[in-house]
Short mmCIF file of C-alpha atoms and ligand atoms in Angstrom, two decimals:
data_model
loop_
_atom_site.label_atom_id
_atom_site.label_comp_id
_atom_site.label_asym_id
_atom_site.label_seq_id
_atom_site.Cartn_x
_atom_site.Cartn_y
_atom_site.Cartn_z
CA UNK A 1 -6.20 -23.75 -0.19
CA UNK A 2 -6.88 -26.65 -2.53
CA UNK A 3 -8.54 -24.67 -5.24
CA UNK A 4 -5.98 -21.71 -4.99
CA UNK A 5 -4.15 -21.35 -8.21
CA UNK A 6 -0.20 -21.85 -7.94
CA UNK A 7 0.74 -21.32 -11.47
CA UNK A 8 1.67 -18.20 -13.50
CA UNK A 9 -1.32 -16.37 -15.16
CA UNK A 10 -0.22 -15.45 -18.54
CA UNK A 11 -2.42 -14.67 -21.53
CA UNK A 12 -5.43 -16.12 -19.69
CA UNK A 13 -3.68 -19.48 -19.14
CA UNK A 14 -2.18 -21.01 -16.01
CA UNK A 15 1.40 -22.05 -16.66
CA UNK A 16 4.48 -23.40 -14.87
CA UNK A 17 7.63 -21.26 -15.09
CA UNK A 18 9.48 -21.97 -18.39
CA UNK A 19 12.35 -23.51 -16.48
CA UNK A 20 10.01 -25.47 -14.10
CA UNK A 21 11.33 -23.68 -11.01
CA UNK A 22 9.01 -23.29 -7.96
CA UNK A 23 9.26 -21.45 -4.64
CA UNK A 24 7.68 -22.10 -1.17
CA UNK A 25 5.05 -19.93 0.46
CA UNK A 26 5.34 -19.91 4.30
CA UNK A 27 2.87 -19.50 7.03
CA UNK A 28 4.36 -16.78 9.36
CA UNK A 29 2.38 -18.23 12.33
CA UNK A 30 3.96 -21.51 12.30
CA UNK A 31 6.87 -21.27 9.94
CA UNK A 32 5.58 -24.03 7.74
CA UNK A 33 5.30 -24.37 4.02
CA UNK A 34 1.88 -23.80 2.91
CA UNK A 35 2.41 -24.68 -0.70
CA UNK A 36 4.75 -24.26 -3.69
CA UNK A 37 4.04 -21.91 -6.51
CA UNK A 38 5.64 -21.32 -9.98
CA UNK A 39 8.74 -19.04 -9.67
CA UNK A 40 9.02 -17.13 -12.94
CA UNK A 41 12.25 -16.12 -14.62
CA UNK A 42 12.94 -13.76 -17.49
CA UNK A 43 11.60 -16.04 -20.27
CA UNK A 44 8.33 -16.08 -18.50
CA UNK A 45 8.58 -12.21 -18.05
CA UNK A 46 8.96 -11.82 -21.94
CA UNK A 47 5.88 -14.14 -22.49
CA UNK A 48 3.93 -11.94 -20.14
CA UNK A 49 5.12 -8.87 -21.77
CA UNK A 50 4.14 -10.17 -25.23
CA UNK A 51 0.60 -11.09 -23.80
CA UNK A 52 0.16 -7.74 -22.43
CA UNK A 53 1.38 -5.80 -25.57
CA UNK A 54 -0.70 -7.87 -27.75
CA UNK A 55 -3.86 -7.45 -25.84
CA UNK A 56 -3.45 -3.63 -25.60
CA UNK A 57 -4.79 -2.29 -28.74
CA UNK A 58 -8.05 -4.26 -28.52
CA UNK A 59 -8.61 -3.70 -24.81
CA UNK A 60 -8.10 -0.01 -25.45
CA UNK A 61 -11.04 -0.01 -27.97
CA UNK A 62 -13.53 -1.83 -25.50
CA UNK A 63 -16.40 0.23 -24.42
CA UNK A 64 -15.85 1.85 -20.94
CA UNK A 65 -19.14 0.30 -19.86
CA UNK A 66 -17.79 -3.25 -20.72
CA UNK A 67 -14.70 -2.46 -18.54
CA UNK A 68 -16.91 -0.96 -15.81
CA UNK A 69 -19.05 -4.19 -15.71
CA UNK A 70 -16.18 -6.64 -15.43
CA UNK A 71 -14.82 -4.54 -12.46
CA UNK A 72 -18.33 -4.43 -10.99
CA UNK A 73 -18.75 -8.13 -11.35
CA UNK A 74 -15.45 -8.91 -9.85
CA UNK A 75 -16.32 -6.57 -6.81
CA UNK A 76 -19.44 -8.73 -6.30
CA UNK A 77 -17.51 -12.02 -6.42
CA UNK A 78 -14.74 -10.81 -4.01
CA UNK A 79 -17.49 -9.89 -1.54
CA UNK A 80 -19.13 -13.11 -2.02
CA UNK A 81 -16.01 -14.88 -1.29
CA UNK A 82 -14.86 -12.77 1.55
CA UNK A 83 -14.40 -15.66 4.06
CA UNK A 84 -12.13 -17.68 1.56
CA UNK A 85 -10.01 -14.79 0.58
CA UNK A 86 -9.69 -13.65 4.30
CA UNK A 87 -8.46 -17.24 5.08
CA UNK A 88 -5.99 -17.28 2.34
CA UNK A 89 -4.65 -13.89 3.25
CA UNK A 90 -4.21 -14.87 6.92
CA UNK A 91 -2.49 -18.00 6.07
CA UNK A 92 0.20 -16.35 3.89
CA UNK A 93 0.43 -13.02 5.61
CA UNK A 94 -0.56 -13.56 9.34
CA UNK A 95 -3.01 -10.78 9.92
CA UNK A 96 -6.07 -11.80 12.18
CA UNK A 97 -9.07 -13.02 10.24
CA UNK A 98 -11.08 -9.92 11.32
CA UNK A 99 -8.50 -7.55 9.78
CA UNK A 100 -8.18 -9.83 6.75
CA UNK A 101 -12.20 -9.52 6.33
CA UNK A 102 -11.74 -5.68 6.61
CA UNK A 103 -9.01 -5.79 3.84
CA UNK A 104 -11.21 -7.79 1.52
CA UNK A 105 -13.95 -5.25 1.64
CA UNK A 106 -11.37 -2.37 1.24
CA UNK A 107 -9.85 -4.26 -1.66
CA UNK A 108 -13.15 -4.94 -3.41
CA UNK A 109 -14.21 -1.32 -2.94
CA UNK A 110 -11.46 -0.16 -5.27
CA UNK A 111 -13.14 -2.22 -7.93
CA UNK A 112 -16.45 -0.68 -7.32
CA UNK A 113 -14.95 2.87 -7.03
CA UNK A 114 -13.08 2.55 -10.46
CA UNK A 115 -16.15 0.69 -12.17
CA UNK A 116 -17.83 3.96 -11.61
CA UNK A 117 -14.74 6.04 -12.80
CA UNK A 118 -14.25 3.88 -16.03
CA UNK A 119 -17.51 5.57 -17.54
CA UNK A 120 -16.45 9.13 -16.46
CA UNK A 121 -13.29 9.48 -18.47
CA UNK A 122 -13.75 12.87 -20.10
CA UNK A 123 -12.06 14.95 -22.74
CA UNK A 124 -12.52 18.37 -23.87
CA UNK A 125 -13.18 20.80 -27.00
CA UNK A 126 -12.79 24.44 -27.48
CA UNK A 127 -11.59 27.07 -29.89
CA UNK A 128 -7.96 28.13 -29.35
CA UNK A 129 -7.34 31.86 -28.40
CA UNK A 130 -6.25 32.76 -32.05
CA UNK A 131 -9.57 31.76 -33.37
CA UNK A 132 -8.10 29.84 -36.10
CA UNK A 133 -7.97 26.35 -34.58
CA UNK A 134 -10.13 24.00 -32.67
CA UNK A 135 -8.75 21.89 -29.86
CA UNK A 136 -10.11 18.39 -29.29
CA UNK A 137 -8.79 16.84 -26.22
CA UNK A 138 -9.08 12.95 -25.62
CA UNK A 139 -7.74 10.79 -22.93
CA UNK A 140 -6.19 7.38 -23.92
CA UNK A 141 -4.77 4.41 -21.80
CA UNK A 142 -0.92 4.96 -21.11
CA UNK A 143 -0.45 1.36 -22.46
CA UNK A 144 0.89 -1.84 -20.81
CA UNK A 145 1.69 -1.37 -17.13
CA UNK A 146 4.03 -3.09 -14.75
CA UNK A 147 2.35 -3.18 -11.24
CA UNK A 148 4.69 -4.20 -8.40
CA UNK A 149 3.08 -4.77 -4.92
CA UNK A 150 4.33 -5.38 -1.23
CA UNK A 151 3.23 -8.12 1.10
CA UNK A 152 1.48 -6.03 3.65
CA UNK A 153 -1.84 -5.61 2.02
CA UNK A 154 -1.85 -8.45 -0.23
CA UNK A 155 -5.22 -7.94 -1.91
CA UNK A 156 -5.96 -4.18 -1.61
CA UNK A 157 -2.42 -3.08 -3.05
CA UNK A 158 -3.35 -5.16 -6.00
CA UNK A 159 -6.90 -3.80 -6.54
CA UNK A 160 -5.74 -0.36 -5.91
CA UNK A 161 -3.75 -0.66 -9.16
CA UNK A 162 -5.49 -3.03 -11.12
CA UNK A 163 -8.86 -1.39 -10.79
CA UNK A 164 -7.79 2.01 -12.32
CA UNK A 165 -5.54 0.24 -14.93
CA UNK A 166 -8.68 -1.85 -16.09
CA UNK A 167 -10.91 1.25 -15.87
CA UNK A 168 -8.54 3.24 -17.93
CA UNK A 169 -8.08 0.47 -20.67
CA UNK A 170 -4.45 -0.52 -19.91
CA UNK A 171 -3.14 -4.14 -20.03
CA UNK A 172 -0.68 -5.08 -17.23
CA UNK A 173 1.79 -7.56 -15.78
CA UNK A 174 1.35 -7.86 -11.79
CA UNK A 175 4.38 -8.94 -9.82
CA UNK A 176 3.25 -9.53 -6.31
CA UNK A 177 5.59 -9.91 -3.19
CA UNK A 178 6.87 -13.41 -2.90
CA UNK A 179 5.70 -13.81 0.76
CA UNK A 180 2.05 -13.24 -0.43
CA UNK A 181 1.41 -14.38 -3.92
CA UNK A 182 -1.72 -16.58 -3.24
CA UNK A 183 -4.04 -13.55 -2.94
CA UNK A 184 -2.86 -12.09 -6.33
CA UNK A 185 -3.42 -15.53 -7.98
CA UNK A 186 -6.85 -15.82 -6.38
CA UNK A 187 -7.75 -12.32 -7.54
CA UNK A 188 -6.53 -13.24 -11.16
CA UNK A 189 -8.96 -16.17 -11.13
CA UNK A 190 -11.84 -14.00 -10.00
CA UNK A 191 -11.26 -11.35 -12.73
CA UNK A 192 -11.16 -14.18 -15.39
CA UNK A 193 -14.53 -15.44 -14.08
CA UNK A 194 -15.73 -11.75 -14.21
CA UNK A 195 -15.05 -11.81 -17.99
CA UNK A 196 -11.66 -10.05 -18.24
CA UNK A 197 -10.16 -10.73 -21.71
CA UNK A 198 -7.04 -12.91 -21.79
CA UNK A 199 -3.69 -11.04 -21.72
CA UNK A 200 -5.40 -7.93 -20.05
CA UNK A 201 -3.94 -9.07 -16.53
CA UNK A 202 -0.87 -11.27 -16.33
CA UNK A 203 0.42 -12.30 -13.04
CA UNK A 204 4.17 -13.33 -12.59
CA UNK A 205 5.21 -14.70 -9.14
CA UNK A 206 8.78 -14.74 -8.69
CA UNK A 207 11.80 -14.86 -6.16
CA UNK A 208 13.91 -13.20 -8.81
CA UNK A 209 12.25 -9.71 -8.80
CA UNK A 210 15.33 -7.99 -10.49
CA UNK A 211 15.79 -10.42 -13.23
CA UNK A 212 12.16 -10.32 -14.12
CA UNK A 213 11.33 -6.62 -13.83
CA UNK A 214 14.57 -4.84 -15.00
CA UNK A 215 14.36 -6.09 -18.71
CA UNK A 216 10.72 -5.04 -18.66
CA UNK A 217 11.39 -1.55 -17.45
CA UNK A 218 14.53 -1.00 -19.63
CA UNK A 219 12.78 -2.52 -22.74
CA UNK A 220 10.33 0.31 -23.05
CA UNK A 221 7.31 -1.80 -24.04
CA UNK A 222 5.73 -1.45 -20.74
CA UNK A 223 4.78 2.11 -20.60
CA UNK A 224 4.03 2.56 -17.16
CA UNK A 225 5.34 1.43 -13.70
CA UNK A 226 3.05 1.46 -10.70
CA UNK A 227 5.02 0.48 -7.46
CA UNK A 228 4.17 0.15 -3.86
CA UNK A 229 7.10 -0.77 -1.65
CA UNK A 230 10.05 0.65 0.14
CA UNK A 231 11.83 3.77 -0.79
CA UNK A 232 15.14 2.01 -1.34
CA UNK A 233 13.81 -0.22 -4.06
CA UNK A 234 11.55 2.45 -5.45
CA UNK A 235 14.64 4.68 -6.06
CA UNK A 236 16.14 1.80 -8.09
CA UNK A 237 13.11 1.18 -9.96
CA UNK A 238 12.83 4.92 -10.91
CA UNK A 239 16.50 4.77 -12.20
CA UNK A 240 15.66 1.70 -14.31
CA UNK A 241 12.52 3.52 -15.61
CA UNK A 242 14.43 6.51 -16.74
CA UNK A 243 16.15 4.68 -19.67
CA UNK A 244 12.93 4.18 -21.65
CA UNK A 245 11.26 7.20 -20.02
CA UNK A 246 8.38 4.96 -18.50
CA UNK A 247 5.75 6.88 -16.68
CA UNK A 248 5.93 6.07 -12.89
CA UNK A 249 3.64 6.10 -9.90
CA UNK A 250 5.52 5.52 -6.49
CA UNK A 251 3.81 4.67 -3.14
CA UNK A 252 6.76 4.37 -1.01
CA UNK A 253 7.65 4.32 2.73
CA UNK A 254 6.56 6.58 5.57
CA UNK A 255 7.75 7.74 8.88
CA UNK A 256 4.42 9.26 10.17
CA UNK A 257 4.35 11.65 13.07
CA UNK A 258 1.56 11.36 15.55
CA UNK A 259 1.10 14.58 17.46
CA UNK A 260 -0.97 14.87 20.65
CA UNK A 261 -1.35 18.43 21.85
CA UNK A 262 -2.04 19.48 25.43
CA UNK A 263 -5.67 20.33 24.56
CA UNK A 264 -6.30 16.94 22.73
CA UNK A 265 -9.18 14.75 23.93
CA UNK A 266 -7.05 11.87 25.33
CA UNK A 267 -9.83 9.24 24.58
CA UNK A 268 -9.88 10.18 21.19
CA UNK A 269 -5.96 10.19 21.04
CA UNK A 270 -5.67 6.86 22.43
CA UNK A 271 -8.25 5.41 20.17
CA UNK A 272 -6.45 7.09 17.23
CA UNK A 273 -2.99 5.80 18.31
CA UNK A 274 -4.34 2.17 18.57
CA UNK A 275 -5.55 2.38 15.06
CA UNK A 276 -2.72 4.28 13.59
CA UNK A 277 -0.08 2.01 15.32
CA UNK A 278 -1.84 -1.36 15.47
CA UNK A 279 -3.65 -1.71 12.21
CA UNK A 280 -2.00 -4.65 10.39
CA UNK A 281 0.44 -5.19 13.34
CA UNK A 282 2.24 -1.98 12.55
CA UNK A 283 3.05 -3.29 9.13
CA UNK A 284 1.65 -0.30 7.25
CA UNK A 285 3.19 2.46 5.58
CA UNK A 286 0.73 4.68 7.26
CA UNK A 287 1.68 3.51 10.80
CA UNK A 288 2.33 6.03 13.35
CA UNK A 289 6.19 5.66 13.65
CA UNK A 290 6.90 8.70 16.05
CA UNK A 291 4.58 9.74 18.80
CA UNK A 292 5.16 13.38 19.77
CA UNK A 293 3.08 14.15 22.96
CA UNK A 294 2.97 17.41 24.65
CA UNK A 295 4.95 17.17 27.96
CA UNK A 296 1.87 18.05 30.21
CA UNK A 297 -0.07 15.11 28.86
CA UNK A 298 2.70 12.46 27.88
CA UNK A 299 2.65 10.51 31.15
CA UNK A 300 -1.19 10.04 31.14
CA UNK A 301 -1.14 9.26 27.34
CA UNK A 302 1.62 6.70 27.75
CA UNK A 303 0.09 5.08 30.73
CA UNK A 304 -3.34 4.63 28.75
CA UNK A 305 -1.75 3.48 25.73
CA UNK A 306 0.36 0.95 27.36
CA UNK A 307 -2.74 -0.27 29.17
CA UNK A 308 -4.62 -0.75 25.81
CA UNK A 309 -1.59 -2.18 24.00
CA UNK A 310 -0.93 -4.53 26.98
CA UNK A 311 -4.62 -6.00 26.76
CA UNK A 312 -4.22 -7.11 23.08
CA UNK A 313 -4.12 -10.94 22.41
CA UNK A 314 -1.18 -12.17 20.50
CA UNK A 315 -1.46 -15.32 18.44
CA UNK A 316 -2.26 -17.01 15.11
CA UNK A 317 -4.51 -14.89 13.12
CA UNK A 318 -6.91 -17.78 12.50
CA UNK A 319 -7.68 -18.22 16.40
CA UNK A 320 -10.71 -16.43 17.61
CA UNK A 321 -10.24 -13.48 19.82
CA UNK A 322 -6.66 -12.87 18.59
CA UNK A 323 -5.93 -9.20 17.94
CA UNK A 324 -2.21 -9.21 16.90
CA UNK A 325 -0.90 -11.84 14.46
CA UNK A 326 2.73 -12.68 13.59
CA UNK A 327 5.03 -10.47 11.75
CA UNK A 328 5.72 -11.35 8.14
CA UNK A 329 8.94 -13.28 8.60
CA UNK A 330 12.00 -13.60 10.68
CA UNK A 331 13.85 -10.83 8.85
CA UNK A 332 10.84 -8.54 9.67
CA UNK A 333 10.80 -9.57 13.42
CA UNK A 334 14.60 -9.29 13.56
CA UNK A 335 14.53 -5.69 12.49
CA UNK A 336 12.03 -4.79 15.09
CA UNK A 337 13.95 -6.44 17.77
CA UNK A 338 17.11 -4.66 16.84
CA UNK A 339 15.33 -1.22 16.78
CA UNK A 340 13.84 -1.75 20.23
CA UNK A 341 17.23 -2.99 21.67
CA UNK A 342 18.86 0.14 20.16
CA UNK A 343 16.24 2.38 21.71
CA UNK A 344 16.60 0.80 25.15
CA UNK A 345 20.38 1.04 25.09
CA UNK A 346 19.88 4.76 24.40
CA UNK A 347 17.79 5.11 27.51
CA UNK A 348 14.12 4.32 26.43
CA UNK A 349 11.87 2.83 29.20
CA UNK A 350 9.66 -0.04 28.30
CA UNK A 351 6.20 0.43 29.41
CA UNK A 352 4.68 -2.64 28.09
CA UNK A 353 6.07 -5.58 25.76
CA UNK A 354 9.57 -5.55 24.31
CA UNK A 355 10.33 -9.33 24.70
CA UNK A 356 10.11 -11.92 21.85
CA UNK A 357 8.09 -14.77 22.98
CA UNK A 358 9.62 -18.27 22.80
CA UNK A 359 8.35 -20.85 20.26
CA UNK A 360 7.53 -21.05 16.62
CA UNK A 361 5.92 -18.33 14.33
CA UNK A 362 7.08 -14.66 13.85
CA UNK A 363 5.31 -13.03 16.95
CA UNK A 364 6.30 -9.82 18.57
CA UNK A 365 4.23 -8.17 21.48
CA UNK A 366 2.70 -4.68 21.41
CA UNK A 367 5.29 -2.50 22.92
CA UNK A 368 5.24 1.03 24.25
CA UNK A 369 8.52 2.86 24.80
CA UNK A 370 8.95 6.32 26.57
CA UNK A 371 11.80 8.69 27.07
CA UNK A 372 13.06 7.90 23.71
CA UNK A 373 16.34 9.42 22.86
CA UNK A 374 16.31 11.44 19.78
CA UNK A 375 19.29 9.47 18.44
CA UNK A 376 17.33 6.16 18.36
CA UNK A 377 17.32 4.43 15.03
CA UNK A 378 13.58 3.76 15.20
CA UNK A 379 13.10 7.45 14.59
CA UNK A 380 14.39 7.51 11.27
CA UNK A 381 13.47 3.99 10.24
CA UNK A 382 10.04 2.54 9.59
CA UNK A 383 9.57 0.14 12.50
CA UNK A 384 6.98 -1.84 10.63
CA UNK A 385 6.02 -3.65 13.86
CA UNK A 386 3.69 -3.17 16.90
CA UNK A 387 6.12 -0.59 18.64
CA UNK A 388 5.03 2.76 19.71
CA UNK A 389 7.76 5.29 20.48
CA UNK A 390 6.95 8.29 22.61
CA UNK A 391 8.78 11.62 22.56
CA UNK A 392 7.62 14.68 24.30
CA UNK A 393 7.54 18.39 23.03
CA UNK A 394 6.88 22.02 24.54
CA UNK A 395 5.59 24.07 21.67
CA UNK A 396 3.98 24.04 18.38
CA UNK A 397 6.83 25.20 16.17
CA UNK A 398 9.11 22.92 17.72
CA UNK A 399 6.90 19.94 17.14
CA UNK A 400 6.22 20.85 13.38
CA UNK A 401 9.82 21.28 12.92
CA UNK A 402 10.65 17.88 14.50
CA UNK A 403 7.71 16.18 12.63
CA UNK A 404 9.11 17.48 9.40
CA UNK A 405 12.59 16.62 10.13
CA UNK A 406 12.50 13.39 7.94
CA UNK A 407 12.90 12.64 4.17
CA UNK A 408 9.50 11.01 4.26
CA UNK A 409 6.15 12.74 4.00
CA UNK A 410 3.26 10.16 3.53
CA UNK A 411 0.90 10.87 6.31
CA UNK A 412 0.64 12.64 9.76
CA UNK A 413 -1.80 12.44 12.66
CA UNK A 414 -2.85 15.50 14.71
CA UNK A 415 -4.86 15.24 17.82
CA UNK A 416 -6.19 18.64 19.30
CA UNK A 417 -9.60 20.17 20.00
CA UNK A 418 -8.62 23.68 18.63
CA UNK A 419 -9.88 24.29 15.08
CA UNK A 420 -7.29 27.05 14.41
CA UNK A 421 -4.40 25.04 15.62
CA UNK A 422 -5.75 21.76 13.91
CA UNK A 423 -5.76 23.45 10.40
CA UNK A 424 -2.64 25.34 11.00
CA UNK A 425 -0.57 22.47 11.96
CA UNK A 426 -2.07 20.18 9.18
CA UNK A 427 -1.23 22.81 6.67
CA UNK A 428 2.39 23.06 8.03
CA UNK A 429 3.31 19.27 8.03
CA UNK A 430 4.93 18.12 4.74
CA UNK A 431 2.85 15.18 4.14
CA UNK A 432 0.33 13.98 1.45
CA UNK A 433 -2.35 13.02 4.02
CA UNK A 434 -3.40 14.11 7.53
CA UNK A 435 -5.68 12.33 10.01
CA UNK A 436 -7.16 15.03 12.23
CA UNK A 437 -8.36 13.60 15.36
CA UNK A 438 -8.43 10.19 13.71
CA UNK A 439 -6.01 7.33 13.32
CA UNK A 440 -7.22 6.01 10.02
CA UNK A 441 -6.99 7.89 6.47
CA UNK A 442 -7.21 5.14 3.91
CA UNK A 443 -10.27 5.29 1.83
CA UNK A 444 -10.82 4.13 -1.81
CA UNK A 445 -12.60 7.45 -2.63
CA UNK A 446 -9.65 9.71 -1.29
CA UNK A 447 -6.43 10.35 -3.06
CA UNK A 448 -3.82 8.32 -1.25
CA UNK A 449 -0.01 9.10 -1.58
CA UNK A 450 2.89 10.95 -0.24
CA UNK A 451 5.33 14.01 -0.58
CA UNK A 452 9.18 14.13 -0.53
CA UNK A 453 10.53 10.53 -0.52
CA UNK A 454 7.25 8.94 0.24
CA UNK A 455 6.40 8.86 -3.43
CA UNK A 456 4.95 10.22 -6.55
CA UNK A 457 1.39 10.24 -7.69
CA UNK A 458 -1.87 9.22 -6.05
CA UNK A 459 -3.95 6.20 -5.80
CA UNK A 460 -7.65 6.01 -5.25
CA UNK A 461 -10.03 8.95 -5.38
CA UNK A 462 -11.07 10.77 -8.48
CA UNK A 463 -7.42 11.35 -9.51
CA UNK A 464 -6.66 7.50 -9.17
CA UNK A 465 -7.34 6.75 -12.78
CA UNK A 466 -5.31 9.77 -14.15
CA UNK A 467 -2.13 7.98 -13.40
CA UNK A 468 -3.16 5.46 -16.12
CA UNK A 469 -4.28 7.97 -18.77
CA UNK A 470 -2.72 10.17 -21.27
CA UNK A 471 -3.92 13.33 -23.01
CA UNK A 472 -4.07 13.58 -26.74
CA UNK A 473 -4.61 17.10 -28.21
CA UNK A 474 -5.96 17.33 -31.84
CA UNK A 475 -5.56 20.64 -33.69
CA UNK A 476 -8.41 21.17 -36.09
CA UNK A 477 -8.50 24.26 -38.26
CA UNK A 478 -11.95 26.27 -38.01
CA UNK A 479 -13.48 25.73 -41.40
P1 LIG B 1 10.04 -3.72 -0.85
O1 LIG B 1 11.12 -4.75 -0.29
O2 LIG B 1 10.40 -2.62 -1.55
O3 LIG B 1 9.30 -4.67 -1.91
C1 LIG B 1 8.02 -4.35 -2.58
C2 LIG B 1 7.96 -5.03 -3.89
O4 LIG B 1 9.05 -4.67 -4.76
C3 LIG B 1 7.93 -6.57 -3.70
O5 LIG B 1 7.13 -7.24 -4.58
C4 LIG B 1 9.46 -6.83 -4.03
O6 LIG B 1 9.63 -8.24 -4.39
C5 LIG B 1 9.76 -6.04 -5.33
N1 LIG B 1 11.14 -5.70 -5.49
C6 LIG B 1 12.12 -5.62 -4.55
N2 LIG B 1 13.27 -5.38 -5.35
C7 LIG B 1 12.98 -5.36 -6.59
C8 LIG B 1 13.59 -5.13 -7.72
N3 LIG B 1 14.93 -4.83 -7.86
N4 LIG B 1 12.95 -5.08 -9.00
C9 LIG B 1 11.46 -5.28 -9.09
N5 LIG B 1 10.81 -5.70 -7.81
C10 LIG B 1 11.53 -5.47 -6.79
O7 LIG B 1 8.94 -3.51 0.24
P2 LIG B 1 8.13 -4.62 1.23
O8 LIG B 1 9.06 -5.02 2.21
O9 LIG B 1 7.59 -5.71 0.45
O10 LIG B 1 6.95 -3.64 1.75
C11 LIG B 1 7.21 -2.84 2.84
C12 LIG B 1 7.38 -1.37 2.13
O11 LIG B 1 6.32 -0.97 1.40
C13 LIG B 1 7.36 -0.33 3.32
O12 LIG B 1 8.45 0.51 3.11
C14 LIG B 1 6.05 0.44 3.08
O13 LIG B 1 5.94 1.60 3.73
C15 LIG B 1 5.81 0.40 1.75
N6 LIG B 1 4.38 0.49 1.44
C16 LIG B 1 4.04 1.69 0.87
C17 LIG B 1 2.62 1.93 0.79
C18 LIG B 1 2.20 3.20 0.21
O14 LIG B 1 1.08 3.22 -0.24
N7 LIG B 1 2.97 4.25 0.31
C19 LIG B 1 1.72 0.87 0.97
C20 LIG B 1 2.17 -0.34 1.48
C21 LIG B 1 3.56 -0.51 1.60
P3 LIG B 1 10.80 -9.02 -3.67
O15 LIG B 1 10.53 -9.15 -2.10
O16 LIG B 1 10.87 -10.35 -4.23
O17 LIG B 1 12.14 -8.34 -3.86
#
């Protein structure tokens, strides 16, 4: 903690907020304050904007290979410092150290992936159909970007945006979530060490997100918004971006269905459920939110899932052997408690968990609910906690209709041993991603994103860099 930066990172320099404001960063496992960091206001935002705008032209002209090598060096530094970064992440966010180490590797991989993509930005050339003109197509960086990230994957949500922005030749301002700013500040220090020129990345930590971001979006000098967070905030930022016609990529909330058919391999289904539900303590946009289980296997599935969930060890993420850390804060835990209470009031049975432990820290136990009534609020709200809600179904058409009956469409999980059914149901689900007999879809080499109100655009994969590039077409007469 002692070496972790706590100031704003603007134009390559570490600065206090112009008005001297600071804000605390808490440890969700103890409720204690870890440290105080700079709390930026609108003046700091303008400074960061100026730095990003000034750096843009020269940065866009740098050789793709140079951008690639900065990312590659940063990838290696991140991996070398896995332990340090994992401890920092666990301290500010709560996830168990083993998961934090996994996130460091996942986060670093976005830099390796986009270091490889930086040198593969292509264009095109050809004769137009009338034969009179040539067409020369080039791809250029979209310009300075505003990147806004949530607290649940403090490092990976940053690298998933910063990686393609650097590869494409964009400058940027990163505004991390106020609960988990330290991982982003550590990342900025690593990129500086890896040779990133001043002003290309600016990090603005703030408790005044609206005051800092709205002028940047409405002002029009930032040409791109890449946002990961809730659908409610995404909608607001889309409206703000409309004024200056800022390009947007939106990675928003989910309400993932997890479907277990009668012909599923229940070992695979329970393993998949543990991953899809319990990764990150259930605080993931990809978390299975609604378990639809065929009535003929529902009891067996519920029993096995409850056994596995009940065997998990809850405690501070730094302690050996802990599987489930605290939730992010008291508000997050209060929401989970209220959703479980509502489901129970409406008739749900608690197979395991469901009781908030005494003592400090924002802990909540792994919980399995069955006989969940269709009116329960947790079926149309992201639970964002370690709670599995099981519903039953009778046939394929019915479960597809119920799975799609939501404004969200990020990811779905399908468990069946029948190939025809697996493909048919996957194709009928209104989602951007499907886990077929697996509970994990996230991978830097795959396009991540949703349909409907889960977002616009994709991150990662071959298409991830496209979000940060524009086409320019040159018409040249054939001589
Ligand atoms: P959130 O409340 O929407 O906040 C996300 C980020 O937006 C934070 O940095 C937040 O800062 C900022 N923000 C909020 N209001 C703002 C405003 N008016 N102007 C500018 N920035 C603003 O979401 P969260 O609770 O941090 O994260 C959980 C959500 O993220 C869930 O819905 C989850 O599904 C979603 N998520 C989606 C993906 C995906 O890839 N689809 C991945 C991870 C998470 P403040 O907290 O200071 O307001």
